Coordinates of C-alpha atoms in Angstrom, one line a residue:
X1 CA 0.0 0.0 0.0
X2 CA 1.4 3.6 -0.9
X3 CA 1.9 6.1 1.5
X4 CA -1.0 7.8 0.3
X5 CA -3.3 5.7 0.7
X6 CA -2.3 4.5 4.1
X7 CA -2.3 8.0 4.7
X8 CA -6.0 8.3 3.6
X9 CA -7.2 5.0 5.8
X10 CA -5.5 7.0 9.1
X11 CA -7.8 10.2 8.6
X12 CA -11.0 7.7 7.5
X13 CA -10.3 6.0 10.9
X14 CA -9.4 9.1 13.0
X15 CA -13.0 10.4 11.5
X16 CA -15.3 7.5 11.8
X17 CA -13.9 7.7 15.8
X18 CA -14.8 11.5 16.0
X19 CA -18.4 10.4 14.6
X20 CA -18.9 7.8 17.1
X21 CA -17.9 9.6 20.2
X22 CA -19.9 12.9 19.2
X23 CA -23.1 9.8 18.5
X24 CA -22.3 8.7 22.0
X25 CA -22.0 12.6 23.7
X26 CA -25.7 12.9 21.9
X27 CA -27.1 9.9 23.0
X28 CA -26.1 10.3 26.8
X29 CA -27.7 13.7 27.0
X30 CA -30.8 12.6 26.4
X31 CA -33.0 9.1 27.3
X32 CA -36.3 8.4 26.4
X33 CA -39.0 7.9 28.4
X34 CA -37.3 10.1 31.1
X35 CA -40.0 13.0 32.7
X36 CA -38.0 16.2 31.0
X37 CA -40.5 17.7 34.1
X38 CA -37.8 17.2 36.9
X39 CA -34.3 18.0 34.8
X40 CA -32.6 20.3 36.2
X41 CA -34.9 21.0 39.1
X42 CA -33.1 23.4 42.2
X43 CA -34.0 24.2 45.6
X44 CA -36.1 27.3 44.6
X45 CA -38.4 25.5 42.2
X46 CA -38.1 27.6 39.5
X47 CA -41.0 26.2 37.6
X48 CA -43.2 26.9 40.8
X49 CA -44.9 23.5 39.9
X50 CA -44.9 22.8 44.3
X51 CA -45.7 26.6 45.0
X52 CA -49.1 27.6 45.9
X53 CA -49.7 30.9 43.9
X54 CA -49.9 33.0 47.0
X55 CA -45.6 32.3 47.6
X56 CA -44.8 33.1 44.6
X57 CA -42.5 36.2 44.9
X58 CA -42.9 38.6 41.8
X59 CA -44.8 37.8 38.6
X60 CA -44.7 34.0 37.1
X61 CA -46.3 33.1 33.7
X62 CA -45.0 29.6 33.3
X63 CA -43.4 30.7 29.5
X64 CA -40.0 29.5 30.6
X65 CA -41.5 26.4 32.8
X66 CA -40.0 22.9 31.3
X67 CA -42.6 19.3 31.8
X68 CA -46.0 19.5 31.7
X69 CA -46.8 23.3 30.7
X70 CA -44.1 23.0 28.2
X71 CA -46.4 19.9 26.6
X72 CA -49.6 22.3 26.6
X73 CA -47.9 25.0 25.0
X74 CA -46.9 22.4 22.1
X75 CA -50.5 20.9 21.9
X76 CA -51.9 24.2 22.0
X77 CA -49.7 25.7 19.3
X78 CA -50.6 22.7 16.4
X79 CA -54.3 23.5 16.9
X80 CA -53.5 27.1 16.1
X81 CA -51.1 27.1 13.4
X82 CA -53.8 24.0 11.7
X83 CA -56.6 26.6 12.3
X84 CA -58.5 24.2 14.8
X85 CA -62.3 25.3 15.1
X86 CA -64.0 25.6 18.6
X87 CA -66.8 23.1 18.8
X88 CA -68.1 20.7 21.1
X89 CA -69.0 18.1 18.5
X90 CA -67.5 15.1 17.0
X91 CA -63.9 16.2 18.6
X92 CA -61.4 12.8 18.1
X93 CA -60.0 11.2 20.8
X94 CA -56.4 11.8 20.0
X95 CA -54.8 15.1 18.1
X96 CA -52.9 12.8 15.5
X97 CA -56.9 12.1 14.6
X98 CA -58.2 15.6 14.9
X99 CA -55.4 16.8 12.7
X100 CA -56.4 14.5 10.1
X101 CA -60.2 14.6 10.6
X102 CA -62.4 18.1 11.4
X103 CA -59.6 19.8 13.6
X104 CA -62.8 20.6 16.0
X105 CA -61.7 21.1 19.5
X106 CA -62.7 22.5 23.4
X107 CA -61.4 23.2 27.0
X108 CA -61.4 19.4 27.6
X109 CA -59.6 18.1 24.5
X110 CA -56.4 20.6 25.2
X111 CA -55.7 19.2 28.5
X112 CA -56.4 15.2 27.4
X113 CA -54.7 15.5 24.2
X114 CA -51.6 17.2 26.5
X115 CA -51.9 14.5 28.9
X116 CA -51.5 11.6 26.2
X117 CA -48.8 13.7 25.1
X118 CA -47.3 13.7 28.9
X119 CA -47.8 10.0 29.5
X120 CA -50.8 10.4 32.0
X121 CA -53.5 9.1 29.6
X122 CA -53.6 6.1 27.0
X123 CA -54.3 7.6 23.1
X124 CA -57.7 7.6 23.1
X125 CA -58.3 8.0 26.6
X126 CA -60.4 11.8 27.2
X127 CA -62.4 12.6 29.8
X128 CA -64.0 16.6 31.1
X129 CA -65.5 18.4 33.8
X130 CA -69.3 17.5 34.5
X131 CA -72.1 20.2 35.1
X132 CA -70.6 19.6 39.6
X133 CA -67.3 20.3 38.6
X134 CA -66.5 16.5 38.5
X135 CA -63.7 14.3 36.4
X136 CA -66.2 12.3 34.0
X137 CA -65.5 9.1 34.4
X138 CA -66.3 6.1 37.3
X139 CA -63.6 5.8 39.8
X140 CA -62.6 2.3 38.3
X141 CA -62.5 3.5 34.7
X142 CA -59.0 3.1 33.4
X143 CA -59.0 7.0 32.6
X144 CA -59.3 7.8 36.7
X145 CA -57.1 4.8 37.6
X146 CA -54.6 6.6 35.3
X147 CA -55.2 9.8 36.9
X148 CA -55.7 8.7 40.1
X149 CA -52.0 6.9 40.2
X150 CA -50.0 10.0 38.3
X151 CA -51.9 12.7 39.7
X152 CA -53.6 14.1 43.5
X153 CA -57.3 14.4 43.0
X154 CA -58.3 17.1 45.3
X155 CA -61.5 18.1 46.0
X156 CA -62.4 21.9 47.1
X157 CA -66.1 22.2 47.6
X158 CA -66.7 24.7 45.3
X159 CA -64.4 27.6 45.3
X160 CA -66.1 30.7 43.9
X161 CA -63.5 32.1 41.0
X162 CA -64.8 35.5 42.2
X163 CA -62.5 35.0 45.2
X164 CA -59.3 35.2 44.1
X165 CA -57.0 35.1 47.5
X166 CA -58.4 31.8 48.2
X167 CA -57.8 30.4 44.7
X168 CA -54.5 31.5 45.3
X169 CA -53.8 29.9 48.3
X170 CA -55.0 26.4 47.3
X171 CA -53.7 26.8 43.4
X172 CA -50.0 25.8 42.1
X173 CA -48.5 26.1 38.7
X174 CA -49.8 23.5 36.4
X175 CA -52.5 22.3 38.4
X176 CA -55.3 21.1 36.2
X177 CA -58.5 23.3 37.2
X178 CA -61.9 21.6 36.7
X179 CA -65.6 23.8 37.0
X180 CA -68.6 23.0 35.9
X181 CA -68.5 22.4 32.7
X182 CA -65.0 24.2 31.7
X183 CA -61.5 23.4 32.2
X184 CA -58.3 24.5 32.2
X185 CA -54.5 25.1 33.4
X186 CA -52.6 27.4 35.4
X187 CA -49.6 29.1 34.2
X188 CA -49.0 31.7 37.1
X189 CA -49.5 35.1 38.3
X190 CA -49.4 38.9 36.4
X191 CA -47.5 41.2 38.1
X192 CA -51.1 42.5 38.9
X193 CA -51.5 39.8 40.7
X194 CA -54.0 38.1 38.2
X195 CA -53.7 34.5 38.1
X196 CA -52.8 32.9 34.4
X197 CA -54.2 30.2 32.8
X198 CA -54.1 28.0 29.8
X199 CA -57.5 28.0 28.6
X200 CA -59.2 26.7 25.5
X201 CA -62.2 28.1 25.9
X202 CA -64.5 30.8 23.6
X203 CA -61.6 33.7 24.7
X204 CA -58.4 32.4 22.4
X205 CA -61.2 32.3 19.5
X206 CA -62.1 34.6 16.4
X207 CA -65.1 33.9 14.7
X208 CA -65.4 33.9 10.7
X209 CA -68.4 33.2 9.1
X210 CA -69.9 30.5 11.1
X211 CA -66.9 28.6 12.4
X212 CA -64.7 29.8 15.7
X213 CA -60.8 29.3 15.1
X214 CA -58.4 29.5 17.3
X215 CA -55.6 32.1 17.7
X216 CA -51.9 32.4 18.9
X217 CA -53.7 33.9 22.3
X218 CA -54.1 29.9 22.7
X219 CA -50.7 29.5 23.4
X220 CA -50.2 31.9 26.1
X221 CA -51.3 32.7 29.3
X222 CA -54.1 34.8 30.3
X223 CA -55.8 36.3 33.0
X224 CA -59.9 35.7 33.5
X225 CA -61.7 38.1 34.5
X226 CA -65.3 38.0 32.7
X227 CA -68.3 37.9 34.2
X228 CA -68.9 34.1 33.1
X229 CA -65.6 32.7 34.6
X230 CA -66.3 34.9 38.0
X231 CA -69.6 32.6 37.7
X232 CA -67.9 29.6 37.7
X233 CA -66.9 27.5 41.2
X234 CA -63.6 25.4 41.1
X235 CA -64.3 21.9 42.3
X236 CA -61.7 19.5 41.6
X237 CA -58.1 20.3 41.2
X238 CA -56.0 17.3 39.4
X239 CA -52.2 18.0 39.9
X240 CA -49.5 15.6 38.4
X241 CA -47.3 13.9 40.9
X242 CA -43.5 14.2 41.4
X243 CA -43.1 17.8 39.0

């Protein structure tokens, strides 16, 4: 063999090493199937996911949060950008279906779809808030089992959302809220002292013609402070385990 190509088979074998360790650097940064929720998690819980709203110091709106907010944002943003429609009707039980179906879409469907997305729930599995505020499903439905082992299922009696303090001394960041007949997430606090949700309700929503879309507002927090939410009580909280 020449020098040259002996030459040549050095560099080919000096690069093929270079490829494999820079492979292996990849691949040891990141395993699947790991909760990104509790990477690089610090004494001051910076995602506020184990801080009641009320000690949070300052304005929080769960933008830079990592887990489980970080999931809704992402579900919330393809129903936007694929100009999903609010309406109650005929909405698929996964958002792989909806996307190629009627893109229809509510409250509920965000936080299942995300929750599919997050491991809580089976595809398929779905459930929403009942006219009291409950999860809709029997206790030994596979939905609630799933819950029920991921998630604390607190019930508050009916918390008026006209009273503010108190929902912000029971509420965290993340925690799933569920009135009657709505649903949605918290994000955090306004530096008016607001408290932010994730909320695919009628408010993220422009009407044209007959059909509702949804906007980018859908994929960021807001403050609610119509009339209708101030009518609504909070009666079950679900908030995911271990964040």
């Amino acid at each position: 063999m020449s020098s040259l190509k002996r030459y040549r088979s050095f560099i080919i074998f000096i690069l093929n090493l270079f490829l494999i360790s820079a492979a292996y650097a990849v691949a040891t940064r990141y395993i699947p199937g790991k909760n990104p929720s509790s990477e690089g998690r610090t004494e001051q819980h910076v995602d506020h996911y184990r801080d009641t709203l009320s000690g949070i110091d300052g304005s929080y709106d769960g933008t830079g949060g990592s887990g489980w907010l970080q999931v809704i944002v992402k579900t919330a943003r393809v129903m936007s950008d694929n100009r999903f429609t609010y309406d109650r009707k005929n909405i698929e039980s996964t958002l792989d279906k909806a996307l190629e179906g009627n893109r229809h879409a509510d409250c509920a469907h965000l936080i299942s779809w995300s929750l599919q997305e997050y491991g809580i729930l089976d595809k398929e599995e779905h459930f929403y808030s009942d006219s009291k505020g409950s999860i809709s499903c029997h206790e030994d439905s596979p939905v609630y089992i799933h819950l029920n082992s991921k998630c604390d299922i607190i019930e508050t009696g009916g918390i008026s959302c006209s009273d503010t303090e108190k929902l912000k001394e029971i509420l965290h960041v993340g925690d799933i809220c569920c009135y009657n007949k709505h649903m949605n997430v918290v994000a955090g606090i306004d530096k008016k002292g607001d408290i932010l949700y994730y909320d695919a309700g009628l408010v993220p929503t422009k009407k044209e013609g007959k059909k509702i879309y949804y906007t980018d507002k859908l994929t960021r927090p807001f403050s609610r402070k119509t009339k209708t939410f101030r009518k609504y009580r909070l009666c079950t909280i679900i908030r995911i385990k271990d964040q």
